[in-house]
Tab-separated table of C-alpha atoms in Angstrom:
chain	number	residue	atom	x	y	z
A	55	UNK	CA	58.121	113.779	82.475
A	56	UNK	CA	60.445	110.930	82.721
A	57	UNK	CA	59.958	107.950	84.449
A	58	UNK	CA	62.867	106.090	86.034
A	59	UNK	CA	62.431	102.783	88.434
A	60	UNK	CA	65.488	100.946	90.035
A	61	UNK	CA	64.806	97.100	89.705
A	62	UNK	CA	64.026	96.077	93.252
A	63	UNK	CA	65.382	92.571	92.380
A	64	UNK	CA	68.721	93.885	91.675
A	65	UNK	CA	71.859	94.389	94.023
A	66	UNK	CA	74.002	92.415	95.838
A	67	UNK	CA	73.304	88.980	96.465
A	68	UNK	CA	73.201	87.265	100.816
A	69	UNK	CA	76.601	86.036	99.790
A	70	UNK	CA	78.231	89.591	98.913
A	71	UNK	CA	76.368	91.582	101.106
A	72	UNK	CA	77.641	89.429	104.686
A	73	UNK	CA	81.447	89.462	102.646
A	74	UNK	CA	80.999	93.501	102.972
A	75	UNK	CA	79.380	93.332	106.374
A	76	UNK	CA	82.077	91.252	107.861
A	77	UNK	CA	84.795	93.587	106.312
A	78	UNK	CA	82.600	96.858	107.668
A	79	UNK	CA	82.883	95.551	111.055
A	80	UNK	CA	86.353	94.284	111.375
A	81	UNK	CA	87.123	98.105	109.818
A	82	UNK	CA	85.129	99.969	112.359
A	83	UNK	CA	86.993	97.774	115.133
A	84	UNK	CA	90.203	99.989	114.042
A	85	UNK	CA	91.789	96.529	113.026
A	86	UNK	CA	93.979	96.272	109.835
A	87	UNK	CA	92.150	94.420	107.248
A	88	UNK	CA	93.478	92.369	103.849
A	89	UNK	CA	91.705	91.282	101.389
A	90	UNK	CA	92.664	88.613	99.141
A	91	UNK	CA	91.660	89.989	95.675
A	92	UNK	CA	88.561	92.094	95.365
A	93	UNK	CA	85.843	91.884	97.512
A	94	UNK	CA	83.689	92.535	94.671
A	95	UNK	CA	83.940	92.580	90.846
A	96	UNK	CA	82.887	96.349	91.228
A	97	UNK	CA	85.268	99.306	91.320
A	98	UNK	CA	83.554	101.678	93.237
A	99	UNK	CA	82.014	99.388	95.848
A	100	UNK	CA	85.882	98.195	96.122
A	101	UNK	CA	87.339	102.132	96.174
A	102	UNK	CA	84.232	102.758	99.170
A	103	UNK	CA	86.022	100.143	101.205
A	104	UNK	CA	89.410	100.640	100.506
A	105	UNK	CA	89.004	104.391	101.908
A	106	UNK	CA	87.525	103.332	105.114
A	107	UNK	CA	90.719	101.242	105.499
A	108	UNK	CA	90.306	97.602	103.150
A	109	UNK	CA	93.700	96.623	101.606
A	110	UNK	CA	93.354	94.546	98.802
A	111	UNK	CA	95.995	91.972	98.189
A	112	UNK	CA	96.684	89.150	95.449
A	113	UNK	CA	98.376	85.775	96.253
A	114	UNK	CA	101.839	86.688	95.997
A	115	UNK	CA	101.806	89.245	98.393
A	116	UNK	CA	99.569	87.433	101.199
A	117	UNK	CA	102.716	84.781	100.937
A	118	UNK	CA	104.291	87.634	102.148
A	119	UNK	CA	102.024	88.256	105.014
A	120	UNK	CA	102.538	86.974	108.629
A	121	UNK	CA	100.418	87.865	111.583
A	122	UNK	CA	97.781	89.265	110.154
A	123	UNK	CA	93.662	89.074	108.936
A	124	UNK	CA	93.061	88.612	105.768
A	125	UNK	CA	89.418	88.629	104.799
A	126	UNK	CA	88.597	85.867	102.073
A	127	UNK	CA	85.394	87.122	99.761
A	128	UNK	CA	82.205	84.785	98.633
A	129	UNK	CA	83.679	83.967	95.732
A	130	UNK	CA	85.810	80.923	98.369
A	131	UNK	CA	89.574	79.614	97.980
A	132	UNK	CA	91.162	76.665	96.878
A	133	UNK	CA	92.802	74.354	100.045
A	134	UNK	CA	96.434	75.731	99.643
A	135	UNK	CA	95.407	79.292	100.641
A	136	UNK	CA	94.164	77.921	104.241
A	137	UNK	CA	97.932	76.194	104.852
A	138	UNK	CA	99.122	78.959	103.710
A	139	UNK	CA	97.308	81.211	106.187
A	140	UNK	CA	98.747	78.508	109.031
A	141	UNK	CA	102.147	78.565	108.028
A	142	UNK	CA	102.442	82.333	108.056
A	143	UNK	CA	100.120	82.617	111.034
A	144	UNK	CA	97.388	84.699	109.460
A	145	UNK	CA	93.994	85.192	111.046
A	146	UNK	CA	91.060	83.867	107.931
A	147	UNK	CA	88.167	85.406	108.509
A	148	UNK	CA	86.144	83.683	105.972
A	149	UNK	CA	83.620	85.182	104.127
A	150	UNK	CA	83.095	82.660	101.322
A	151	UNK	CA	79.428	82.432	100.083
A	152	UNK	CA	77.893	79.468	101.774
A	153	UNK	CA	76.326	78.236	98.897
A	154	UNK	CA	79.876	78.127	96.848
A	155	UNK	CA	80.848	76.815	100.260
A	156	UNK	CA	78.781	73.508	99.936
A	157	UNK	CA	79.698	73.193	96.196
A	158	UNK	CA	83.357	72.822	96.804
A	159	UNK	CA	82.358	69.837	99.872
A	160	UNK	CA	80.746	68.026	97.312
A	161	UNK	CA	83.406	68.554	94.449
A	162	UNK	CA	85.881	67.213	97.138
A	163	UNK	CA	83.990	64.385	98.237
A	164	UNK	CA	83.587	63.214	94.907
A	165	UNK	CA	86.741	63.851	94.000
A	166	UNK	CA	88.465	61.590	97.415
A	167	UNK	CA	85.790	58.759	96.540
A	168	UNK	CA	87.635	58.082	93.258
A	169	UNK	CA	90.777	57.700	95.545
A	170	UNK	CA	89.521	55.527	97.698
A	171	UNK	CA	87.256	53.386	94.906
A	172	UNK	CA	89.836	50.878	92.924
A	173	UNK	CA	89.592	53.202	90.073
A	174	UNK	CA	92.273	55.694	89.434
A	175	UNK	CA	90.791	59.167	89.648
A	176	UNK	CA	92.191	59.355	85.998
A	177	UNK	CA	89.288	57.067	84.890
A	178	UNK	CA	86.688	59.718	85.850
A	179	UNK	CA	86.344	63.484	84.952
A	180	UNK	CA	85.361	66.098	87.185
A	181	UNK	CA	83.894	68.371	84.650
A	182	UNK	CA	83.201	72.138	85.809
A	183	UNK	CA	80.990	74.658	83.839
A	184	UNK	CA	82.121	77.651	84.594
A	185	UNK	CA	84.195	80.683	83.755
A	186	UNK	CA	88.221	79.601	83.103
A	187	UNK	CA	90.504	81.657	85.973
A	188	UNK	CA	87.774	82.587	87.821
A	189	UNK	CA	88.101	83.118	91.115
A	190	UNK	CA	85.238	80.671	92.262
A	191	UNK	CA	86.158	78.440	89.864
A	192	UNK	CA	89.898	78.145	90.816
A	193	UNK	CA	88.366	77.333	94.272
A	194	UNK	CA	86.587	74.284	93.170
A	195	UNK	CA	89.141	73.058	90.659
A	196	UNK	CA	91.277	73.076	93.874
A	197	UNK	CA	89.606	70.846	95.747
A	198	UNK	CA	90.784	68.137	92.854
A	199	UNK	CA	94.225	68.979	93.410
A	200	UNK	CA	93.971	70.563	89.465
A	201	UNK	CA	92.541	67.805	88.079
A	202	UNK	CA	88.926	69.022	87.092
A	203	UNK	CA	88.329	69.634	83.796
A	204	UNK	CA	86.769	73.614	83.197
A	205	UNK	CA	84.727	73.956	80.412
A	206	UNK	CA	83.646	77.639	80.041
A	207	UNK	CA	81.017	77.704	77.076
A	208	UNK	CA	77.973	74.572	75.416
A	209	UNK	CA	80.799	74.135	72.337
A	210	UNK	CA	83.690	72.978	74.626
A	211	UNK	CA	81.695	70.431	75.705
A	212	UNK	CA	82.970	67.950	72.592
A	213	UNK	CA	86.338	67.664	73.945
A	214	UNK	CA	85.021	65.858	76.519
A	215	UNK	CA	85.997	61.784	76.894
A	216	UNK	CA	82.706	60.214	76.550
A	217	UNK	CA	84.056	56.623	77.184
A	218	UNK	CA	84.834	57.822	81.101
A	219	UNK	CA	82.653	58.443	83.805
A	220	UNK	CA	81.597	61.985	84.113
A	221	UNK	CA	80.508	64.050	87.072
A	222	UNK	CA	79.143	67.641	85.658
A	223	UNK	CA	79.104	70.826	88.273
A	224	UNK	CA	78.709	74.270	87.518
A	225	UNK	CA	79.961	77.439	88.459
A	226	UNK	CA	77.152	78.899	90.723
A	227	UNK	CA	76.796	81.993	88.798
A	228	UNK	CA	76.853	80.357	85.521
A	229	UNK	CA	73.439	80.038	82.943
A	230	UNK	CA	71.208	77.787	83.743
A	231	UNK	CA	69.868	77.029	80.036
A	232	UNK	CA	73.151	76.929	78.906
A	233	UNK	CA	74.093	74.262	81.495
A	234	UNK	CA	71.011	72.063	80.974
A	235	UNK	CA	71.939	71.752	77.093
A	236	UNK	CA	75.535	70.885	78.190
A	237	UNK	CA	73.708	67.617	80.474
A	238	UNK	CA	71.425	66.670	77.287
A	239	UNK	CA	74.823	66.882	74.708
A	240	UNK	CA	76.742	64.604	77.224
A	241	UNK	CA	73.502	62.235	77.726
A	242	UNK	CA	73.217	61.785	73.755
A	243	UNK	CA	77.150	61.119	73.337
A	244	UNK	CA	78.200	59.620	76.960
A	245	UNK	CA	79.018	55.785	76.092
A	246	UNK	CA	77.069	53.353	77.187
A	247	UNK	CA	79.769	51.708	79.412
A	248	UNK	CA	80.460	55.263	81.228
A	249	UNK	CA	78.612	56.541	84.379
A	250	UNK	CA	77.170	60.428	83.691
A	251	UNK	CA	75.811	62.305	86.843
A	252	UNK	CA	75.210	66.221	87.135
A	253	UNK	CA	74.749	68.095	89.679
A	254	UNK	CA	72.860	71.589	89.640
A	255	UNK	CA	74.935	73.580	91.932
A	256	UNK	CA	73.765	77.112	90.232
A	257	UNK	CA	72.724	79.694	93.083
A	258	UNK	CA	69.081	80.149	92.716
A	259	UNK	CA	69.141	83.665	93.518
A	260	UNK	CA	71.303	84.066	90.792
A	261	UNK	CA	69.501	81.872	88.473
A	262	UNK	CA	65.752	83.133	89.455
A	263	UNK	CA	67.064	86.897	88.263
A	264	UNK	CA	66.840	85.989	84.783
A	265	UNK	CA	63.061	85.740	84.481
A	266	UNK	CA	62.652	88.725	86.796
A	267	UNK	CA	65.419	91.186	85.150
A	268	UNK	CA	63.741	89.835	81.952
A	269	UNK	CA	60.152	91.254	82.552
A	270	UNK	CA	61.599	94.236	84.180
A	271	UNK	CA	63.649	95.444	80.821
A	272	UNK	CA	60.831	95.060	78.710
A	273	UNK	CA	58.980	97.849	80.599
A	274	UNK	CA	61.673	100.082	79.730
A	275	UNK	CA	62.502	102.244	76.568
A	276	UNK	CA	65.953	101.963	78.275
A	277	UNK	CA	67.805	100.365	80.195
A	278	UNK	CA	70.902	100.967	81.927
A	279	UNK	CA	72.564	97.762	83.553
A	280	UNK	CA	75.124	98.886	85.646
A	281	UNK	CA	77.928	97.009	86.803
A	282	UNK	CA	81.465	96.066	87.108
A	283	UNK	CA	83.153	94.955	83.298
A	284	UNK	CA	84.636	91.936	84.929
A	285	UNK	CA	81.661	90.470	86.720
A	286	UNK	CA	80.642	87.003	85.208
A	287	UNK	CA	77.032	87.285	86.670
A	288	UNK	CA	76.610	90.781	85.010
A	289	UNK	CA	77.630	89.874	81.966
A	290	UNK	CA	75.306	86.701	81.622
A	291	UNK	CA	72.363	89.319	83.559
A	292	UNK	CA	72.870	91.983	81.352
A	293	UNK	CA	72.950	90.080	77.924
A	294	UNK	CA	69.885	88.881	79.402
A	295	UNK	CA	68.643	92.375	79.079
A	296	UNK	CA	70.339	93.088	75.777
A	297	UNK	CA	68.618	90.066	74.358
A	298	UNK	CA	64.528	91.342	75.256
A	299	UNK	CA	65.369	94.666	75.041
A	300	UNK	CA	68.279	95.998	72.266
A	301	UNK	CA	68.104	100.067	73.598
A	302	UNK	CA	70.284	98.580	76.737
A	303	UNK	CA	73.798	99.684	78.085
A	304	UNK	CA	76.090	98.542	80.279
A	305	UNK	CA	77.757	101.155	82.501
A	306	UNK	CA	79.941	101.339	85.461
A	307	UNK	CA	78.882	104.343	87.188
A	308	UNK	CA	76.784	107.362	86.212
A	309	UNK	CA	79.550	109.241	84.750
A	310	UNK	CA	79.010	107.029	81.905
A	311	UNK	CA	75.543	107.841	80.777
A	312	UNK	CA	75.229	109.532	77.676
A	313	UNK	CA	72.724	112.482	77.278
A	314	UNK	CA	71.981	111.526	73.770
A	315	UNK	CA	70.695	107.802	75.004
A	316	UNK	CA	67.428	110.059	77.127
A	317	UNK	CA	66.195	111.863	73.569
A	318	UNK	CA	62.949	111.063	73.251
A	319	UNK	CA	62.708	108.683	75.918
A	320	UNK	CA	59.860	108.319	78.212
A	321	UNK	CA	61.147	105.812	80.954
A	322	UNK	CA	64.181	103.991	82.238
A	323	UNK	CA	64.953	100.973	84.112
A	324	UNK	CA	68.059	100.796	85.554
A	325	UNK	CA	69.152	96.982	86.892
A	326	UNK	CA	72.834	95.657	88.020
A	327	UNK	CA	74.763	92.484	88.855
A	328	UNK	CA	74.879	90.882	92.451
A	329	UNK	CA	77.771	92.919	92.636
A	330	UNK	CA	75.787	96.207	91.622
A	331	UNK	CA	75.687	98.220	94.994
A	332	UNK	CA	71.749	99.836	95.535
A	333	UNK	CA	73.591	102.840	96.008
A	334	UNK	CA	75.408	103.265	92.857
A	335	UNK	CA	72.112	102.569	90.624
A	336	UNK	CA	70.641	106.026	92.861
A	337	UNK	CA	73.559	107.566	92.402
A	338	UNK	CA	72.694	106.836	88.328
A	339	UNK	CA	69.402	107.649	88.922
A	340	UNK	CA	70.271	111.172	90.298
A	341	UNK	CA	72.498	111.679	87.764
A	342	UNK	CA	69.714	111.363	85.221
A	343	UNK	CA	66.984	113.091	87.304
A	344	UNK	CA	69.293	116.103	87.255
């Protein structure tokens, strides 16, 4: 008989889940609801909402917007989309993830203390590990006005200016390994002269699924990670998987799984993203259960 377990550690993360609860109730009020960009990087989570009454709109088009609420997801915004909101009179209702929340406060702060110090801000780099266009990361290069410096993977870290100060953040949903041997690179090269500080602003709840999705995929003869194709968290979660155990597959929903992946299997794991609704791993649980 086969076995299948859903990974209990798996499923949307505090910050998502209060993003979706705040858009739930503001719904079930009757009141028209936008959304600026999708709530979450998964496409049937994002279809659920959008039938109970969720518009989703990009930048351009909340310009256009005046008089309205426009519900800003976890992932946090940079400065100009608050004016933006006060010029054209819209109602925020902010859902951004606290802990990205704090992140950007400290990126700011650090960033208005080089104004204020006698050095030009150009003498110091804001340095941000995380994924380029991104919409958490576009939130905290915006509290530098554009002037951070994004570094998305360990081998961009060369084209760094070792001879300036640097202050190193990262991308709360980014690797933590990966980001420590970014720090040691920049302590073994950083000049002597130059001031080098980092700050570990990776969610722990994020970070502290590694280990745990880890053990759980090795219990497996297979494992189906499913998730959206354009979440960054998946991807680093589910190559993760990949990595301990090779008969792993990412899918988006259970019309993806593949009969011929079950011969001769005895049990399953299936796991998902912070973005991976509990729901949709039953629903590819069911599928498989028959």
């Amino acid at each position: 008989m086969l076995n299948i377990e859903i990974d209990n550690g798996s499923g949307f993360c505090f910050g998502v889940t209060t993003a979706i609860q705040k858009a739930e109730e503001e719904l079930a009020k009757g009141n028209k609801l936008y959304c600026l960009g999708d709530i979450v990087h998964n496409g049937m989570e994002c279809e659920r909402l959008r039938e109970m009454g969720l518009i989703t709109i990009n930048h351009d088009e909340m310009a256009q917007l005046h008089n309205a609420k426009v519900l800003l997801r976890a992932h946090g915004e940079p400065p100009e989309t608050y004016e933006l909101a006060r010029q054209n009179n819209i109602e925020i209702i902010d859902a951004t993830c606290p802990v990205v929340l704090q992140l950007q406060k400290r990126i700011k702060k650090q960033y208005e203390a080089s104004l204020t110090s006698h050095l030009s801000p150009l003498t110091s780099q804001i340095v941000i590990f995380g994924k380029k266009g991104h919409a958490e990361v576009l939130g905290l290069v915006g509290q530098t006005h554009s002037n951070a410096i994004v570094i998305e993977h360990f081998d961009e870290v060369s084209q760094l200016d070792f001879s300036r100060d640097i202050y190193l953040y990262s991308q709360t949903t980014k690797s933590l390994d990966e980001f420590h041997r970014i720090i040691e690179y920049i302590q073994l090269h950083i000049s002597p002269d130059a001031t080098f500080r980092s700050f570990d602003t990776i969610c722990r709840s994020v970070a502290n699924r590694m280990p745990n999705i880890s053990q759980f995929a090795t219990k497996h003869d297979l494992i189906l990670f499913v998730c959206g194709r354009k979440s960054s968290n998946g991807r680093v979660l589910y190559n993760e998987c990949l990595r301990v155990n090779p008969n792993t597959h990412l899918i988006e929903g259970p019309d993806e799984i593949d009969p011929q992946w079950l011969e001769g299997i005895k049990t399953v794991g299936i796991c998902g993203a912070t973005s991976t609704p509990k729901w949709l791993m039953e629903q590819c649980r069911d599928k498989i259960a028959g």
